[in-house]
mmCIF file with all atom_site columns, C-alpha atoms and ligand atoms in Angstrom:
data_model
loop_
_atom_site.group_PDB
_atom_site.id
_atom_site.type_symbol
_atom_site.label_atom_id
_atom_site.label_alt_id
_atom_site.label_comp_id
_atom_site.label_asym_id
_atom_site.label_entity_id
_atom_site.label_seq_id
_atom_site.pdbx_PDB_ins_code
_atom_site.Cartn_x
_atom_site.Cartn_y
_atom_site.Cartn_z
_atom_site.occupancy
_atom_site.B_iso_or_equiv
_atom_site.pdbx_formal_charge
_atom_site.auth_seq_id
_atom_site.auth_comp_id
_atom_site.auth_asym_id
_atom_site.auth_atom_id
_atom_site.pdbx_PDB_model_num
ATOM   1   C CA  . MET A 1 1   ? 95.280 71.200 -57.915 1.00 97.00 ? 5   MET A CA  1
ATOM   2   C CA  . ILE A 1 2   ? 91.673 70.733 -59.481 1.00 98.00 ? 6   ILE A CA  1
ATOM   3   C CA  . GLU A 1 3   ? 89.428 68.483 -57.767 1.00 98.00 ? 7   GLU A CA  1
ATOM   4   C CA  . MET A 1 4   ? 85.947 67.260 -59.223 1.00 98.00 ? 8   MET A CA  1
ATOM   5   C CA  . ILE A 1 5   ? 82.979 65.721 -57.219 1.00 98.00 ? 9   ILE A CA  1
ATOM   6   C CA  . TRP A 1 6   ? 79.572 64.182 -58.576 1.00 98.00 ? 10  TRP A CA  1
ATOM   7   C CA  . ALA A 1 7   ? 77.120 61.812 -57.574 1.00 98.00 ? 11  ALA A CA  1
ATOM   8   C CA  . MET A 1 8   ? 75.752 59.317 -60.398 1.00 98.00 ? 12  MET A CA  1
ATOM   9   C CA  . ASP A 1 9   ? 73.485 56.245 -60.719 1.00 98.00 ? 13  ASP A CA  1
ATOM   10  C CA  . GLU A 1 10  ? 74.424 53.081 -62.589 1.00 97.00 ? 14  GLU A CA  1
ATOM   11  C CA  . ASN A 1 11  ? 73.567 54.179 -65.739 1.00 97.00 ? 15  ASN A CA  1
ATOM   12  C CA  . ARG A 1 12  ? 75.776 57.711 -65.329 1.00 98.00 ? 16  ARG A CA  1
ATOM   13  C CA  . LEU A 1 13  ? 72.865 59.760 -64.782 1.00 98.00 ? 17  LEU A CA  1
ATOM   14  C CA  . ILE A 1 14  ? 73.716 62.992 -62.677 1.00 98.00 ? 18  ILE A CA  1
ATOM   15  C CA  . GLY A 1 15  ? 70.513 65.065 -63.731 1.00 98.00 ? 19  GLY A CA  1
ATOM   16  C CA  . LYS A 1 16  ? 66.715 65.623 -64.052 1.00 98.00 ? 20  LYS A CA  1
ATOM   17  C CA  . GLY A 1 17  ? 64.945 69.113 -64.783 1.00 96.00 ? 21  GLY A CA  1
ATOM   18  C CA  . ASN A 1 18  ? 68.339 71.061 -64.013 1.00 94.00 ? 22  ASN A CA  1
ATOM   19  C CA  . LEU A 1 19  ? 67.620 69.223 -60.130 1.00 95.00 ? 23  LEU A CA  1
ATOM   20  C CA  . LEU A 1 20  ? 69.339 65.754 -59.182 1.00 96.00 ? 24  LEU A CA  1
ATOM   21  C CA  . PRO A 1 21  ? 67.338 63.021 -59.719 1.00 97.00 ? 25  PRO A CA  1
ATOM   22  C CA  . TRP A 1 22  ? 67.172 62.137 -56.677 1.00 97.00 ? 26  TRP A CA  1
ATOM   23  C CA  . HIS A 1 23  ? 66.925 63.035 -52.927 1.00 95.00 ? 27  HIS A CA  1
ATOM   24  C CA  . ILE A 1 24  ? 69.849 60.891 -50.105 1.00 96.00 ? 28  ILE A CA  1
ATOM   25  C CA  . LYS A 1 25  ? 70.098 63.470 -47.627 1.00 96.00 ? 29  LYS A CA  1
ATOM   26  C CA  . LYS A 1 26  ? 73.921 61.070 -46.635 1.00 97.00 ? 30  LYS A CA  1
ATOM   27  C CA  . ASP A 1 27  ? 74.862 62.209 -50.499 1.00 96.00 ? 31  ASP A CA  1
ATOM   28  C CA  . LEU A 1 28  ? 73.954 66.013 -49.500 1.00 95.00 ? 32  LEU A CA  1
ATOM   29  C CA  . ASP A 1 29  ? 75.963 65.816 -46.728 1.00 96.00 ? 33  ASP A CA  1
ATOM   30  C CA  . TYR A 1 30  ? 79.193 64.343 -48.104 1.00 97.00 ? 34  TYR A CA  1
ATOM   31  C CA  . PHE A 1 31  ? 78.654 67.130 -50.991 1.00 97.00 ? 35  PHE A CA  1
ATOM   32  C CA  . LYS A 1 32  ? 78.241 69.573 -47.992 1.00 96.00 ? 36  LYS A CA  1
ATOM   33  C CA  . ARG A 1 33  ? 80.953 68.136 -46.129 1.00 97.00 ? 37  ARG A CA  1
ATOM   34  C CA  . LYS A 1 34  ? 83.623 67.336 -48.884 1.00 98.00 ? 38  LYS A CA  1
ATOM   35  C CA  . THR A 1 35  ? 83.061 71.683 -50.684 1.00 98.00 ? 39  THR A CA  1
ATOM   36  C CA  . ARG A 1 36  ? 82.346 73.362 -47.161 1.00 97.00 ? 40  ARG A CA  1
ATOM   37  C CA  . ASN A 1 37  ? 84.524 76.794 -47.741 1.00 95.00 ? 41  ASN A CA  1
ATOM   38  C CA  . LYS A 1 38  ? 86.598 75.435 -51.342 1.00 98.00 ? 42  LYS A CA  1
ATOM   39  C CA  . VAL A 1 39  ? 86.840 77.366 -53.798 1.00 98.00 ? 43  VAL A CA  1
ATOM   40  C CA  . VAL A 1 40  ? 84.402 75.915 -56.612 1.00 98.00 ? 44  VAL A CA  1
ATOM   41  C CA  . LEU A 1 41  ? 83.603 76.599 -59.742 1.00 98.00 ? 45  LEU A CA  1
ATOM   42  C CA  . MET A 1 42  ? 80.667 75.307 -61.599 1.00 98.00 ? 46  MET A CA  1
ATOM   43  C CA  . GLY A 1 43  ? 77.957 76.144 -65.005 1.00 97.00 ? 47  GLY A CA  1
ATOM   44  C CA  . ASP A 1 44  ? 75.172 78.546 -64.806 1.00 95.00 ? 48  ASP A CA  1
ATOM   45  C CA  . ARG A 1 45  ? 73.037 75.803 -64.599 1.00 96.00 ? 49  ARG A CA  1
ATOM   46  C CA  . THR A 1 46  ? 74.066 74.626 -62.116 1.00 97.00 ? 50  THR A CA  1
ATOM   47  C CA  . TYR A 1 47  ? 74.391 77.358 -60.277 1.00 96.00 ? 51  TYR A CA  1
ATOM   48  C CA  . ARG A 1 48  ? 70.713 78.345 -60.751 1.00 94.00 ? 52  ARG A CA  1
ATOM   49  C CA  . SER A 1 49  ? 69.923 74.879 -59.496 1.00 95.00 ? 53  SER A CA  1
ATOM   50  C CA  . LEU A 1 50  ? 72.380 75.284 -56.435 1.00 96.00 ? 54  LEU A CA  1
ATOM   51  C CA  . LYS A 1 51  ? 70.095 78.414 -56.074 1.00 94.00 ? 55  LYS A CA  1
ATOM   52  C CA  . HIS A 1 52  ? 67.008 76.770 -56.625 1.00 91.00 ? 56  HIS A CA  1
ATOM   53  C CA  . TYR A 1 53  ? 67.897 74.337 -53.114 1.00 89.00 ? 57  TYR A CA  1
ATOM   54  C CA  . TYR A 1 54  ? 69.637 76.745 -51.010 1.00 91.00 ? 58  TYR A CA  1
ATOM   55  C CA  . LYS A 1 55  ? 66.653 79.259 -51.621 1.00 90.00 ? 59  LYS A CA  1
ATOM   56  C CA  . ASP A 1 56  ? 67.543 82.297 -49.914 1.00 86.00 ? 60  ASP A CA  1
ATOM   57  C CA  . LYS A 1 57  ? 70.838 81.175 -47.599 1.00 94.00 ? 61  LYS A CA  1
ATOM   58  C CA  . LYS A 1 58  ? 74.379 82.024 -48.917 1.00 96.00 ? 62  LYS A CA  1
ATOM   59  C CA  . LEU A 1 59  ? 76.392 79.488 -51.128 1.00 97.00 ? 63  LEU A CA  1
ATOM   60  C CA  . PRO A 1 60  ? 79.067 77.465 -48.586 1.00 96.00 ? 64  PRO A CA  1
ATOM   61  C CA  . PHE A 1 61  ? 81.764 78.022 -50.358 1.00 98.00 ? 65  PHE A CA  1
ATOM   62  C CA  . GLU A 1 62  ? 85.504 80.250 -49.831 1.00 98.00 ? 66  GLU A CA  1
ATOM   63  C CA  . LYS A 1 63  ? 84.980 81.767 -53.735 1.00 98.00 ? 67  LYS A CA  1
ATOM   64  C CA  . ILE A 1 64  ? 82.549 80.637 -56.524 1.00 98.00 ? 68  ILE A CA  1
ATOM   65  C CA  . TYR A 1 65  ? 83.458 80.819 -60.361 1.00 97.00 ? 69  TYR A CA  1
ATOM   66  C CA  . VAL A 1 66  ? 80.537 80.028 -63.091 1.00 97.00 ? 70  VAL A CA  1
ATOM   67  C CA  . ALA A 1 67  ? 81.606 79.226 -66.673 1.00 96.00 ? 71  ALA A CA  1
ATOM   68  C CA  . ASN A 1 68  ? 78.950 81.283 -68.598 1.00 93.00 ? 72  ASN A CA  1
ATOM   69  C CA  . ASN A 1 69  ? 79.304 81.442 -72.322 1.00 89.00 ? 73  ASN A CA  1
ATOM   70  C CA  . GLU A 1 70  ? 76.371 84.491 -72.478 1.00 86.00 ? 74  GLU A CA  1
ATOM   71  C CA  . ASP A 1 71  ? 75.964 87.812 -71.987 1.00 70.00 ? 75  ASP A CA  1
ATOM   72  C CA  . HIS A 1 72  ? 74.511 87.887 -68.696 1.00 69.00 ? 76  HIS A CA  1
ATOM   73  C CA  . THR A 1 73  ? 74.681 90.491 -66.557 1.00 78.00 ? 77  THR A CA  1
ATOM   74  C CA  . GLY A 1 74  ? 76.587 88.290 -63.762 1.00 86.00 ? 78  GLY A CA  1
ATOM   75  C CA  . TYR A 1 75  ? 76.362 86.647 -60.511 1.00 92.00 ? 79  TYR A CA  1
ATOM   76  C CA  . PRO A 1 76  ? 75.583 88.454 -57.241 1.00 93.00 ? 80  PRO A CA  1
ATOM   77  C CA  . ASP A 1 77  ? 78.152 86.300 -55.103 1.00 95.00 ? 81  ASP A CA  1
ATOM   78  C CA  . ALA A 1 78  ? 80.188 84.576 -58.305 1.00 96.00 ? 82  ALA A CA  1
ATOM   79  C CA  . GLU A 1 79  ? 82.877 85.535 -60.391 1.00 95.00 ? 83  GLU A CA  1
ATOM   80  C CA  . THR A 1 80  ? 82.342 84.667 -64.528 1.00 95.00 ? 84  THR A CA  1
ATOM   81  C CA  . VAL A 1 81  ? 84.571 82.348 -66.198 1.00 95.00 ? 85  VAL A CA  1
ATOM   82  C CA  . TRP A 1 82  ? 84.041 83.312 -69.956 1.00 93.00 ? 86  TRP A CA  1
ATOM   83  C CA  . ASP A 1 83  ? 87.003 80.948 -71.554 1.00 94.00 ? 87  ASP A CA  1
ATOM   84  C CA  . LEU A 1 84  ? 86.365 77.414 -69.392 1.00 96.00 ? 88  LEU A CA  1
ATOM   85  C CA  . GLU A 1 85  ? 89.521 76.108 -70.852 1.00 97.00 ? 89  GLU A CA  1
ATOM   86  C CA  . ARG A 1 86  ? 91.709 79.301 -70.854 1.00 97.00 ? 90  ARG A CA  1
ATOM   87  C CA  . PHE A 1 87  ? 91.111 79.241 -67.114 1.00 97.00 ? 91  PHE A CA  1
ATOM   88  C CA  . LEU A 1 88  ? 91.584 75.790 -65.857 1.00 98.00 ? 92  LEU A CA  1
ATOM   89  C CA  . GLU A 1 89  ? 95.304 76.072 -68.304 1.00 97.00 ? 93  GLU A CA  1
ATOM   90  C CA  . LYS A 1 90  ? 95.989 78.831 -65.872 1.00 96.00 ? 94  LYS A CA  1
ATOM   91  C CA  . ALA A 1 91  ? 93.997 77.845 -62.509 1.00 94.00 ? 95  ALA A CA  1
ATOM   92  C CA  . ASP A 1 92  ? 96.668 78.414 -59.767 1.00 92.00 ? 96  ASP A CA  1
ATOM   93  C CA  . GLU A 1 93  ? 94.374 78.187 -57.097 1.00 95.00 ? 97  GLU A CA  1
ATOM   94  C CA  . ASP A 1 94  ? 92.722 74.684 -55.725 1.00 97.00 ? 98  ASP A CA  1
ATOM   95  C CA  . LEU A 1 95  ? 89.709 73.904 -57.191 1.00 98.00 ? 99  LEU A CA  1
ATOM   96  C CA  . MET A 1 96  ? 86.707 71.924 -57.054 1.00 98.00 ? 100 MET A CA  1
ATOM   97  C CA  . VAL A 1 97  ? 84.672 71.161 -59.926 1.00 98.00 ? 101 VAL A CA  1
ATOM   98  C CA  . ILE A 1 98  ? 80.870 70.577 -59.319 1.00 98.00 ? 102 ILE A CA  1
ATOM   99  C CA  . GLY A 1 99  ? 79.358 70.366 -62.164 1.00 96.00 ? 103 GLY A CA  1
ATOM   100 C CA  . GLY A 1 100 ? 76.855 70.038 -64.550 1.00 96.00 ? 104 GLY A CA  1
ATOM   101 C CA  . ARG A 1 101 ? 77.860 67.876 -67.308 1.00 98.00 ? 105 ARG A CA  1
ATOM   102 C CA  . THR A 1 102 ? 79.212 70.014 -69.829 1.00 98.00 ? 106 THR A CA  1
ATOM   103 C CA  . VAL A 1 103 ? 81.554 71.710 -67.268 1.00 98.00 ? 107 VAL A CA  1
ATOM   104 C CA  . TYR A 1 104 ? 82.330 68.054 -65.519 1.00 98.00 ? 108 TYR A CA  1
ATOM   105 C CA  . GLU A 1 105 ? 83.370 66.924 -69.628 1.00 98.00 ? 109 GLU A CA  1
ATOM   106 C CA  . VAL A 1 106 ? 86.019 70.328 -70.187 1.00 98.00 ? 110 VAL A CA  1
ATOM   107 C CA  . ALA A 1 107 ? 87.129 69.795 -66.788 1.00 98.00 ? 111 ALA A CA  1
ATOM   108 C CA  . LEU A 1 108 ? 88.099 66.013 -67.036 1.00 98.00 ? 112 LEU A CA  1
ATOM   109 C CA  . PRO A 1 109 ? 91.144 66.404 -68.262 1.00 97.00 ? 113 PRO A CA  1
ATOM   110 C CA  . TYR A 1 110 ? 93.078 69.112 -65.759 1.00 97.00 ? 114 TYR A CA  1
ATOM   111 C CA  . ALA A 1 111 ? 91.364 67.058 -62.733 1.00 98.00 ? 115 ALA A CA  1
ATOM   112 C CA  . PHE A 1 112 ? 93.855 65.571 -59.957 1.00 98.00 ? 116 PHE A CA  1
ATOM   113 C CA  . ARG A 1 113 ? 91.240 64.303 -57.886 1.00 98.00 ? 117 ARG A CA  1
ATOM   114 C CA  . LEU A 1 114 ? 87.813 62.757 -58.033 1.00 98.00 ? 118 LEU A CA  1
ATOM   115 C CA  . TYR A 1 115 ? 85.162 61.799 -55.717 1.00 98.00 ? 119 TYR A CA  1
ATOM   116 C CA  . ILE A 1 116 ? 82.583 60.032 -57.515 1.00 98.00 ? 120 ILE A CA  1
ATOM   117 C CA  . THR A 1 117 ? 79.530 58.841 -55.257 1.00 98.00 ? 121 THR A CA  1
ATOM   118 C CA  . TYR A 1 118 ? 78.084 55.619 -56.940 1.00 98.00 ? 122 TYR A CA  1
ATOM   119 C CA  . VAL A 1 119 ? 74.077 56.042 -55.949 1.00 98.00 ? 123 VAL A CA  1
ATOM   120 C CA  . LEU A 1 120 ? 72.976 52.073 -56.145 1.00 98.00 ? 124 LEU A CA  1
ATOM   121 C CA  . GLY A 1 121 ? 70.328 51.755 -59.276 1.00 97.00 ? 125 GLY A CA  1
ATOM   122 C CA  . THR A 1 122 ? 69.102 53.283 -62.139 1.00 98.00 ? 126 THR A CA  1
ATOM   123 C CA  . HIS A 1 123 ? 66.834 56.404 -61.994 1.00 98.00 ? 127 HIS A CA  1
ATOM   124 C CA  . GLU A 1 124 ? 64.716 58.676 -64.553 1.00 98.00 ? 128 GLU A CA  1
ATOM   125 C CA  . GLY A 1 125 ? 66.594 61.715 -65.725 1.00 98.00 ? 129 GLY A CA  1
ATOM   126 C CA  . ASP A 1 126 ? 67.873 63.423 -68.754 1.00 98.00 ? 130 ASP A CA  1
ATOM   127 C CA  . VAL A 1 127 ? 71.726 64.922 -67.933 1.00 98.00 ? 131 VAL A CA  1
ATOM   128 C CA  . TYR A 1 128 ? 74.062 61.816 -67.833 1.00 98.00 ? 132 TYR A CA  1
ATOM   129 C CA  . PHE A 1 129 ? 78.139 61.813 -67.242 1.00 98.00 ? 133 PHE A CA  1
ATOM   130 C CA  . PRO A 1 130 ? 80.364 62.022 -69.650 1.00 97.00 ? 134 PRO A CA  1
ATOM   131 C CA  . ASP A 1 131 ? 81.761 58.347 -70.788 1.00 95.00 ? 135 ASP A CA  1
ATOM   132 C CA  . PHE A 1 132 ? 85.573 58.685 -69.786 1.00 94.00 ? 136 PHE A CA  1
ATOM   133 C CA  . ARG A 1 133 ? 88.903 56.780 -69.328 1.00 95.00 ? 137 ARG A CA  1
ATOM   134 C CA  . LEU A 1 134 ? 88.600 55.977 -65.053 1.00 97.00 ? 138 LEU A CA  1
ATOM   135 C CA  . ALA A 1 135 ? 91.645 53.738 -66.588 1.00 97.00 ? 139 ALA A CA  1
ATOM   136 C CA  . ASP A 1 136 ? 93.811 56.791 -65.980 1.00 97.00 ? 140 ASP A CA  1
ATOM   137 C CA  . PHE A 1 137 ? 92.917 57.123 -62.221 1.00 98.00 ? 141 PHE A CA  1
ATOM   138 C CA  . LYS A 1 138 ? 93.368 54.739 -59.092 1.00 98.00 ? 142 LYS A CA  1
ATOM   139 C CA  . LEU A 1 139 ? 91.191 54.055 -56.353 1.00 98.00 ? 143 LEU A CA  1
ATOM   140 C CA  . VAL A 1 140 ? 92.615 55.764 -53.255 1.00 98.00 ? 144 VAL A CA  1
ATOM   141 C CA  . LYS A 1 141 ? 89.152 55.581 -50.504 1.00 98.00 ? 145 LYS A CA  1
ATOM   142 C CA  . LYS A 1 142 ? 86.272 53.470 -50.810 1.00 98.00 ? 146 LYS A CA  1
ATOM   143 C CA  . GLU A 1 143 ? 83.071 53.879 -48.362 1.00 97.00 ? 147 GLU A CA  1
ATOM   144 C CA  . MET A 1 144 ? 79.807 51.596 -48.659 1.00 96.00 ? 148 MET A CA  1
ATOM   145 C CA  . GLU A 1 145 ? 76.216 53.455 -47.337 1.00 93.00 ? 149 GLU A CA  1
ATOM   146 C CA  . GLU A 1 146 ? 73.240 51.446 -48.024 1.00 91.00 ? 150 GLU A CA  1
ATOM   147 C CA  . ARG A 1 147 ? 72.516 53.308 -51.063 1.00 95.00 ? 151 ARG A CA  1
ATOM   148 C CA  . LEU A 1 148 ? 75.421 54.659 -52.109 1.00 98.00 ? 152 LEU A CA  1
ATOM   149 C CA  . ILE A 1 149 ? 79.203 53.820 -52.595 1.00 98.00 ? 153 ILE A CA  1
ATOM   150 C CA  . PHE A 1 150 ? 81.539 56.959 -52.141 1.00 98.00 ? 154 PHE A CA  1
ATOM   151 C CA  . ALA A 1 151 ? 84.614 56.612 -54.016 1.00 98.00 ? 155 ALA A CA  1
ATOM   152 C CA  . VAL A 1 152 ? 88.052 58.435 -54.221 1.00 98.00 ? 156 VAL A CA  1
ATOM   153 C CA  . TYR A 1 153 ? 89.909 58.594 -57.345 1.00 98.00 ? 157 TYR A CA  1
ATOM   154 C CA  . GLU A 1 154 ? 93.540 59.707 -58.083 1.00 98.00 ? 158 GLU A CA  1
ATOM   155 C CA  . ARG A 1 155 ? 95.081 60.343 -61.767 1.00 98.00 ? 159 ARG A CA  1
ATOM   156 C CA  . ILE A 1 156 ? 98.232 57.566 -62.242 1.00 97.00 ? 160 ILE A CA  1
HETATM 157 N N1  . NAP B 2 .   ? 75.359 64.585 -60.027 1.00 87.73 ? 224 NAP B N1  1
HETATM 158 C C1  . NAP B 2 .   ? 75.927 65.824 -59.512 1.00 87.73 ? 224 NAP B C1  1
HETATM 159 O O1  . NAP B 2 .   ? 76.455 65.503 -58.549 1.00 87.73 ? 224 NAP B O1  1
HETATM 160 C C2  . NAP B 2 .   ? 75.498 66.839 -59.968 1.00 87.73 ? 224 NAP B C2  1
HETATM 161 C C3  . NAP B 2 .   ? 76.078 67.681 -59.838 1.00 87.73 ? 224 NAP B C3  1
HETATM 162 C C4  . NAP B 2 .   ? 75.993 69.130 -60.443 1.00 87.73 ? 224 NAP B C4  1
HETATM 163 C C5  . NAP B 2 .   ? 75.411 69.245 -61.649 1.00 87.73 ? 224 NAP B C5  1
HETATM 164 N N2  . NAP B 2 .   ? 74.272 68.203 -61.412 1.00 87.73 ? 224 NAP B N2  1
HETATM 165 C C6  . NAP B 2 .   ? 73.095 68.347 -62.405 1.00 87.73 ? 224 NAP B C6  1
HETATM 166 O O2  . NAP B 2 .   ? 73.528 68.714 -63.930 1.00 87.73 ? 224 NAP B O2  1
HETATM 167 C C7  . NAP B 2 .   ? 72.418 69.391 -64.619 1.00 87.73 ? 224 NAP B C7  1
HETATM 168 C C8  . NAP B 2 .   ? 72.988 70.849 -65.539 1.00 87.73 ? 224 NAP B C8  1
HETATM 169 O O3  . NAP B 2 .   ? 74.414 69.799 -66.210 1.00 87.73 ? 224 NAP B O3  1
HETATM 170 P P1  . NAP B 2 .   ? 74.460 70.881 -67.672 1.00 87.73 ? 224 NAP B P1  1
HETATM 171 O O4  . NAP B 2 .   ? 75.656 70.056 -68.615 1.00 87.73 ? 224 NAP B O4  1
HETATM 172 O O5  . NAP B 2 .   ? 73.038 70.866 -67.761 1.00 87.73 ? 224 NAP B O5  1
HETATM 173 O O6  . NAP B 2 .   ? 74.771 72.178 -67.353 1.00 87.73 ? 224 NAP B O6  1
HETATM 174 P P2  . NAP B 2 .   ? 75.987 73.079 -65.922 1.00 87.73 ? 224 NAP B P2  1
HETATM 175 O O7  . NAP B 2 .   ? 77.480 72.622 -66.663 1.00 87.73 ? 224 NAP B O7  1
HETATM 176 O O8  . NAP B 2 .   ? 75.980 73.690 -64.679 1.00 87.73 ? 224 NAP B O8  1
HETATM 177 O O9  . NAP B 2 .   ? 75.916 74.533 -66.734 1.00 87.73 ? 224 NAP B O9  1
HETATM 178 C C9  . NAP B 2 .   ? 76.511 74.702 -68.357 1.00 87.73 ? 224 NAP B C9  1
HETATM 179 C C10 . NAP B 2 .   ? 75.995 76.285 -68.976 1.00 87.73 ? 224 NAP B C10 1
HETATM 180 O O10 . NAP B 2 .   ? 77.814 76.634 -68.550 1.00 87.73 ? 224 NAP B O10 1
HETATM 181 C C11 . NAP B 2 .   ? 78.668 77.018 -69.235 1.00 87.73 ? 224 NAP B C11 1
HETATM 182 N N3  . NAP B 2 .   ? 79.693 76.177 -69.788 1.00 87.73 ? 224 NAP B N3  1
HETATM 183 C C12 . NAP B 2 .   ? 79.335 75.487 -70.297 1.00 87.73 ? 224 NAP B C12 1
HETATM 184 N N4  . NAP B 2 .   ? 80.647 75.368 -70.920 1.00 87.73 ? 224 NAP B N4  1
HETATM 185 C C13 . NAP B 2 .   ? 81.351 76.475 -71.097 1.00 87.73 ? 224 NAP B C13 1
HETATM 186 C C14 . NAP B 2 .   ? 82.492 76.503 -71.620 1.00 87.73 ? 224 NAP B C14 1
HETATM 187 N N5  . NAP B 2 .   ? 83.502 75.996 -71.979 1.00 87.73 ? 224 NAP B N5  1
HETATM 188 N N6  . NAP B 2 .   ? 82.609 78.338 -71.316 1.00 87.73 ? 224 NAP B N6  1
HETATM 189 C C15 . NAP B 2 .   ? 82.177 79.108 -70.817 1.00 87.73 ? 224 NAP B C15 1
HETATM 190 N N7  . NAP B 2 .   ? 80.772 78.748 -70.633 1.00 87.73 ? 224 NAP B N7  1
HETATM 191 C C16 . NAP B 2 .   ? 80.166 77.710 -70.430 1.00 87.73 ? 224 NAP B C16 1
HETATM 192 C C17 . NAP B 2 .   ? 77.467 77.705 -70.644 1.00 87.73 ? 224 NAP B C17 1
HETATM 193 O O11 . NAP B 2 .   ? 76.295 78.534 -69.819 1.00 87.73 ? 224 NAP B O11 1
HETATM 194 P P3  . NAP B 2 .   ? 75.751 79.432 -70.534 1.00 87.73 ? 224 NAP B P3  1
HETATM 195 O O12 . NAP B 2 .   ? 74.589 79.211 -71.014 1.00 87.73 ? 224 NAP B O12 1
HETATM 196 O O13 . NAP B 2 .   ? 75.143 80.543 -69.989 1.00 87.73 ? 224 NAP B O13 1
HETATM 197 O O14 . NAP B 2 .   ? 76.503 80.336 -71.232 1.00 87.73 ? 224 NAP B O14 1
HETATM 198 C C18 . NAP B 2 .   ? 76.411 76.349 -70.008 1.00 87.73 ? 224 NAP B C18 1
HETATM 199 O O15 . NAP B 2 .   ? 74.825 76.609 -70.920 1.00 87.73 ? 224 NAP B O15 1
HETATM 200 C C19 . NAP B 2 .   ? 71.451 69.677 -64.180 1.00 87.73 ? 224 NAP B C19 1
HETATM 201 O O16 . NAP B 2 .   ? 70.317 68.481 -63.293 1.00 87.73 ? 224 NAP B O16 1
HETATM 202 C C20 . NAP B 2 .   ? 71.989 69.275 -62.567 1.00 87.73 ? 224 NAP B C20 1
HETATM 203 O O17 . NAP B 2 .   ? 71.101 69.096 -60.985 1.00 87.73 ? 224 NAP B O17 1
HETATM 204 C C21 . NAP B 2 .   ? 74.326 66.803 -61.031 1.00 87.73 ? 224 NAP B C21 1
#
């Protein structure tokens, strides 16, 4: 099963200068709880962004796949995914897609469950979640926090 998790504001903003546009501890804690010890898939830029946040600490995932179109020398703690569409079509293990925009866009048609965190208000930044049909999913859970709404959707 393929799941996706992201946090976006009211303009669907998700990134700023290859980092998150906000620092909200409850959002980070939720992300950590939902992704801990999972098999995760992300793009090269999100991988580098996480390395910035985690510094020298090991990334807390069971297994890491990083999508990358260029001939990088590889990742010390992750497997490279060269052909993302093919990888998603053939996926036979549970996967949590953790960004960024380009990988979310390719992975959306394959996703069964979405963990969307709505960050209330608008922020400055430069990367937005792509437009997509939320009507293809049904809301199965919703929790409110001070600046956040944690919503979970499943494909209809
Ligand atoms: N708010 C959130 O929940 C959240 C979550 C994650 C990330 N973000 C933010 O999103 C931003 C990064 O998003 P992004 O779209 O710029 O980058 P990204 O999706 O993390 O990575 C893009 C890279 O992935 C590789 N890639 C993309 N499509 C591919 C394909 N079809 N096949 C193989 N490789 C492919 C390419 O790597 P190469 O260029 O190396 O070939 C591409 O440059 C950052 O600001 C980050 O902080 C936000």
